[in-house]
């Protein structure tokens, strides 16, 4: 069985974080995004996305506010170009093989998978260096193209199309969790935070 999931890379552990509840997560591991997450897991996801964009203003943006919540969310709420580290994880449960996004890959770059479906080869980050290419009616996924003996995962193009559509639904379902989560935990920034998370993931914000 082939399982494809949109996953968010968890940033380094933030000991003592107390702005909202978060779930235990392994630093630099991957959190699958879907409508099945608990509120604490949603909190962990928002922490990671905010941390990806936690940059001091140096481009004409307003200064970082003094209050802890506003300061932590400042980059997420004020930057034009947002980034969410991660991508798509593909697991072959029969053979025990998993392709994970490489370093510097963003969830928004999952649109590059359309190039694979249309017949082009594509890489998704480095360290490891996952690579996908189409051969006729099948797609071959190389777990790490820098390794000569890298494991590979193969599946039909039609199956990959369906899995990619399912991943988009998973992200939309996740966003439907973010909206009420933000209203509860960051009420003064709820609408802006929800919209920012949606932009970072390159998905539509939930319609209110």
Tab-separated table of N, CA, C and O in Angstrom, residues 68-137:
chain	number	residue	atom	x	y	z
A	68	UNK	N	4.762	39.155	24.301
A	68	UNK	CA	5.312	37.875	23.836
A	68	UNK	C	4.544	37.265	22.669
A	68	UNK	O	5.155	36.751	21.726
A	69	UNK	N	3.207	37.285	22.709
A	69	UNK	CA	2.430	36.679	21.635
A	69	UNK	C	2.622	37.444	20.330
A	69	UNK	O	2.906	36.861	19.285
A	70	UNK	N	2.475	38.762	20.387
A	70	UNK	CA	2.653	39.565	19.183
A	70	UNK	C	4.055	39.447	18.625
A	70	UNK	O	4.250	39.413	17.402
A	71	UNK	N	5.050	39.355	19.530
A	71	UNK	CA	6.438	39.234	19.085
A	71	UNK	C	6.665	37.915	18.363
A	71	UNK	O	7.333	37.862	17.324
A	72	UNK	N	6.104	36.811	18.911
A	72	UNK	CA	6.317	35.501	18.307
A	72	UNK	C	5.622	35.395	16.948
A	72	UNK	O	6.149	34.785	16.014
A	73	UNK	N	4.443	35.982	16.820
A	73	UNK	CA	3.676	35.884	15.573
A	73	UNK	C	4.065	36.943	14.554
A	73	UNK	O	3.547	36.927	13.429
A	74	UNK	N	4.973	37.856	14.915
A	74	UNK	CA	5.209	39.038	14.091
A	74	UNK	C	5.595	38.697	12.650
A	74	UNK	O	5.017	39.235	11.706
A	75	UNK	N	6.578	37.802	12.476
A	75	UNK	CA	6.981	37.445	11.119
A	75	UNK	C	5.855	36.809	10.336
A	75	UNK	O	5.617	37.149	9.165
A	76	UNK	N	5.141	35.884	10.973
A	76	UNK	CA	4.031	35.200	10.310
A	76	UNK	C	2.974	36.182	9.842
A	76	UNK	O	2.400	36.032	8.753
A	77	UNK	N	2.709	37.209	10.659
A	77	UNK	CA	1.613	38.129	10.359
A	77	UNK	C	2.029	39.302	9.482
A	77	UNK	O	1.157	40.016	8.971
A	78	UNK	N	3.323	39.525	9.291
A	78	UNK	CA	3.741	40.727	8.553
A	78	UNK	C	4.552	40.444	7.301
A	78	UNK	O	4.691	41.338	6.458
A	79	UNK	N	5.080	39.240	7.139
A	79	UNK	CA	5.896	38.948	5.959
A	79	UNK	C	5.005	38.646	4.756
A	79	UNK	O	3.968	38.010	4.880
A	80	UNK	N	5.457	39.100	3.585
A	80	UNK	CA	4.712	38.835	2.354
A	80	UNK	C	4.921	37.402	1.881
A	80	UNK	O	3.980	36.713	1.492
A	81	UNK	N	6.169	36.961	1.869
A	81	UNK	CA	6.501	35.624	1.386
A	81	UNK	C	6.713	34.702	2.582
A	81	UNK	O	7.717	34.798	3.281
A	82	UNK	N	5.759	33.813	2.780
A	82	UNK	CA	5.807	32.909	3.922
A	82	UNK	C	6.271	31.524	3.484
A	82	UNK	O	6.103	31.119	2.332
A	83	UNK	N	6.850	30.787	4.428
A	83	UNK	CA	7.444	29.483	4.127
A	83	UNK	C	7.050	28.484	5.209
A	83	UNK	O	7.034	28.821	6.397
A	84	UNK	N	6.734	27.279	4.786
A	84	UNK	CA	6.459	26.188	5.722
A	84	UNK	C	7.315	25.003	5.306
A	84	UNK	O	7.083	24.391	4.256
A	85	UNK	N	8.318	24.684	6.103
A	85	UNK	CA	9.254	23.617	5.763
A	85	UNK	C	8.556	22.264	5.789
A	85	UNK	O	7.844	21.925	6.737
A	86	UNK	N	8.769	21.495	4.752
A	86	UNK	CA	8.143	20.176	4.665
A	86	UNK	C	7.871	19.812	3.225
A	86	UNK	O	8.631	20.161	2.323
A	87	UNK	N	6.781	19.112	2.997
A	87	UNK	CA	6.436	18.690	1.637
A	87	UNK	C	5.521	17.490	1.670
A	87	UNK	O	4.626	17.396	2.519
A	88	UNK	N	5.757	16.555	0.779
A	88	UNK	CA	4.952	15.343	0.706
A	88	UNK	C	5.811	14.139	1.089
A	88	UNK	O	6.931	13.979	0.602
A	89	UNK	N	5.272	13.321	1.977
A	89	UNK	CA	5.944	12.083	2.382
A	89	UNK	C	5.214	10.906	1.755
A	89	UNK	O	3.986	10.815	1.838
A	90	UNK	N	5.974	10.012	1.132
A	90	UNK	CA	5.386	8.843	0.474
A	90	UNK	C	5.935	7.591	1.138
A	90	UNK	O	7.155	7.410	1.246
A	91	UNK	N	5.035	6.723	1.582
A	91	UNK	CA	5.433	5.506	2.283
A	91	UNK	C	4.895	4.282	1.551
A	91	UNK	O	3.701	4.208	1.227
A	92	UNK	N	5.792	3.354	1.279
A	92	UNK	CA	5.423	2.046	0.751
A	92	UNK	C	5.356	1.105	1.953
A	92	UNK	O	6.392	0.646	2.461
A	93	UNK	N	4.157	0.844	2.439
A	93	UNK	CA	4.007	0.073	3.667
A	93	UNK	C	4.339	-1.401	3.471
A	93	UNK	O	4.656	-2.098	4.439
A	94	UNK	N	4.285	-1.887	2.240
A	94	UNK	CA	4.578	-3.292	1.973
A	94	UNK	C	6.072	-3.560	2.069
A	94	UNK	O	6.518	-4.538	2.681
A	95	UNK	N	6.879	-2.665	1.483
A	95	UNK	CA	8.319	-2.875	1.436
A	95	UNK	C	9.076	-2.068	2.495
A	95	UNK	O	10.301	-2.163	2.577
A	96	UNK	N	8.351	-1.269	3.299
A	96	UNK	CA	9.001	-0.507	4.352
A	96	UNK	C	9.910	0.594	3.840
A	96	UNK	O	10.987	0.815	4.414
A	97	UNK	N	9.499	1.287	2.801
A	97	UNK	CA	10.299	2.355	2.216
A	97	UNK	C	9.555	3.687	2.337
A	97	UNK	O	8.351	3.735	2.106
A	98	UNK	N	10.303	4.739	2.650
A	98	UNK	CA	9.674	6.050	2.824
A	98	UNK	C	10.501	7.135	2.155
A	98	UNK	O	11.712	7.232	2.385
A	99	UNK	N	9.857	7.920	1.326
A	99	UNK	CA	10.467	9.099	0.721
A	99	UNK	C	10.002	10.314	1.512
A	99	UNK	O	8.794	10.519	1.689
A	100	UNK	N	10.960	11.098	2.019
A	100	UNK	CA	10.629	12.290	2.793
A	100	UNK	C	11.189	13.522	2.094
A	100	UNK	O	12.167	13.425	1.340
A	101	UNK	N	10.594	14.704	2.329
A	101	UNK	CA	11.127	15.922	1.721
A	101	UNK	C	12.541	16.201	2.216
A	101	UNK	O	12.877	15.957	3.375
A	102	UNK	N	13.380	16.730	1.334
A	102	UNK	CA	14.728	17.096	1.719
A	102	UNK	C	14.771	18.460	2.375
A	102	UNK	O	13.758	19.164	2.496
A	103	UNK	N	15.950	18.833	2.804
A	103	UNK	CA	16.166	20.128	3.441
A	103	UNK	C	15.827	21.253	2.473
A	103	UNK	O	16.070	21.152	1.268
A	104	UNK	N	15.257	22.312	2.997
A	104	UNK	CA	14.928	23.529	2.239
A	104	UNK	C	13.731	23.359	1.318
A	104	UNK	O	13.420	24.254	0.533
A	105	UNK	N	13.042	22.229	1.401
A	105	UNK	CA	11.828	22.062	0.613
A	105	UNK	C	10.640	22.611	1.405
A	105	UNK	O	10.579	22.468	2.632
A	106	UNK	N	9.709	23.254	0.715
A	106	UNK	CA	8.539	23.815	1.363
A	106	UNK	C	7.269	23.100	0.944
A	106	UNK	O	7.187	22.549	-0.164
A	107	UNK	N	6.278	23.118	1.813
A	107	UNK	CA	5.009	22.471	1.479
A	107	UNK	C	4.388	23.102	0.237
A	107	UNK	O	3.749	22.420	-0.562
A	108	UNK	N	4.584	24.407	0.049
A	108	UNK	CA	4.023	25.073	-1.125
A	108	UNK	C	4.605	24.534	-2.429
A	108	UNK	O	3.995	24.679	-3.489
A	109	UNK	N	5.770	23.884	-2.366
A	109	UNK	CA	6.408	23.362	-3.573
A	109	UNK	C	5.815	22.037	-4.037
A	109	UNK	O	6.288	21.457	-5.021
A	110	UNK	N	4.775	21.562	-3.363
A	110	UNK	CA	4.165	20.304	-3.777
A	110	UNK	C	3.556	20.412	-5.171
A	110	UNK	O	3.305	19.382	-5.817
A	111	UNK	N	3.315	21.630	-5.663
A	111	UNK	CA	2.801	21.785	-7.021
A	111	UNK	C	3.799	21.254	-8.053
A	111	UNK	O	3.417	20.947	-9.184
A	112	UNK	N	5.075	21.123	-7.658
A	112	UNK	CA	6.067	20.567	-8.578
A	112	UNK	C	5.763	19.109	-8.915
A	112	UNK	O	6.255	18.591	-9.926
A	113	UNK	N	4.971	18.446	-8.065
A	113	UNK	CA	4.606	17.058	-8.368
A	113	UNK	C	3.791	16.964	-9.653
A	113	UNK	O	3.767	15.905	-10.295
A	114	UNK	N	3.132	18.049	-10.031
A	114	UNK	CA	2.391	18.035	-11.294
A	114	UNK	C	3.336	17.839	-12.473
A	114	UNK	O	2.962	17.239	-13.490
A	115	UNK	N	4.569	18.349	-12.340
A	115	UNK	CA	5.561	18.155	-13.390
A	115	UNK	C	5.905	16.676	-13.534
A	115	UNK	O	6.140	16.178	-14.639
A	116	UNK	N	5.941	15.968	-12.411
A	116	UNK	CA	6.226	14.537	-12.452
A	116	UNK	C	5.105	13.802	-13.175
A	116	UNK	O	5.341	12.968	-14.059
A	117	UNK	N	3.875	14.131	-12.815
A	117	UNK	CA	2.725	13.480	-13.444
A	117	UNK	C	2.707	13.750	-14.947
A	117	UNK	O	2.332	12.883	-15.744
A	118	UNK	N	3.158	14.940	-15.345
A	118	UNK	CA	3.159	15.295	-16.765
A	118	UNK	C	4.364	14.742	-17.506
A	118	UNK	O	4.487	14.937	-18.725
A	119	UNK	N	5.295	14.107	-16.777
A	119	UNK	CA	6.385	13.434	-17.458
A	119	UNK	C	7.773	13.952	-17.195
A	119	UNK	O	8.740	13.460	-17.782
A	120	UNK	N	7.950	14.935	-16.338
A	120	UNK	CA	9.276	15.483	-16.057
A	120	UNK	C	9.808	14.922	-14.743
A	120	UNK	O	9.046	14.631	-13.823
A	121	UNK	N	11.124	14.818	-14.651
A	121	UNK	CA	11.740	14.443	-13.386
A	121	UNK	C	11.841	15.655	-12.484
A	121	UNK	O	11.939	16.791	-12.955
A	122	UNK	N	11.813	15.415	-11.169
A	122	UNK	CA	11.865	16.540	-10.238
A	122	UNK	C	12.467	16.100	-8.911
A	122	UNK	O	12.193	15.003	-8.425
A	123	UNK	N	13.303	16.982	-8.335
A	123	UNK	CA	13.863	16.717	-7.018
A	123	UNK	C	13.154	17.580	-5.988
A	123	UNK	O	12.604	18.635	-6.310
A	124	UNK	N	13.198	17.143	-4.737
A	124	UNK	CA	12.467	17.815	-3.660
A	124	UNK	C	13.379	18.039	-2.458
A	124	UNK	O	13.194	17.464	-1.394
A	125	UNK	N	14.384	18.893	-2.655
A	125	UNK	CA	15.298	19.221	-1.580
A	125	UNK	C	16.548	18.357	-1.608
A	125	UNK	O	16.822	17.628	-2.565
A	126	UNK	N	17.319	18.430	-0.542
A	126	UNK	CA	18.580	17.693	-0.463
A	126	UNK	C	18.802	17.227	0.986
A	126	UNK	O	18.149	17.695	1.921
A	127	UNK	N	19.748	16.302	1.129
A	127	UNK	CA	20.083	15.758	2.471
A	127	UNK	C	18.876	15.212	3.227
A	127	UNK	O	18.607	15.674	4.326
A	128	UNK	N	18.119	14.242	2.742
A	128	UNK	CA	18.363	13.466	1.528
A	128	UNK	C	17.906	14.220	0.276
A	128	UNK	O	17.349	15.310	0.375
A	129	UNK	N	18.128	13.573	-0.879
A	129	UNK	CA	17.766	14.181	-2.165
A	129	UNK	C	16.715	13.321	-2.857
A	129	UNK	O	17.019	12.514	-3.743
A	130	UNK	N	15.449	13.442	-2.454
A	130	UNK	CA	14.393	12.649	-3.089
A	130	UNK	C	14.179	13.091	-4.531
A	130	UNK	O	14.271	14.279	-4.847
A	131	UNK	N	13.895	12.126	-5.387
A	131	UNK	CA	13.744	12.417	-6.815
A	131	UNK	C	12.593	11.589	-7.361
A	131	UNK	O	12.431	10.417	-7.000
A	132	UNK	N	11.799	12.213	-8.221
A	132	UNK	CA	10.653	11.521	-8.816
A	132	UNK	C	10.699	11.676	-10.326
A	132	UNK	O	11.017	12.755	-10.838
A	133	UNK	N	10.386	10.607	-11.049
A	133	UNK	CA	10.357	10.673	-12.509
A	133	UNK	C	9.341	9.668	-13.044
A	133	UNK	O	9.072	8.638	-12.422
A	134	UNK	N	8.814	10.017	-14.214
A	134	UNK	CA	7.791	9.169	-14.819
A	134	UNK	C	8.411	8.306	-15.911
A	134	UNK	O	9.216	8.769	-16.716
A	135	UNK	N	8.003	7.035	-15.947
A	135	UNK	CA	8.389	6.111	-16.998
A	135	UNK	C	7.105	5.490	-17.546
A	135	UNK	O	6.525	4.607	-16.910
A	136	UNK	N	6.659	5.980	-18.691
A	136	UNK	CA	5.412	5.486	-19.249
A	136	UNK	C	4.248	5.783	-18.327
A	136	UNK	O	4.010	6.937	-17.969
A	137	UNK	N	3.563	4.747	-17.901
A	137	UNK	CA	2.397	4.917	-17.042
A	137	UNK	C	2.714	4.685	-15.571
A	137	UNK	O	1.795	4.511	-14.767
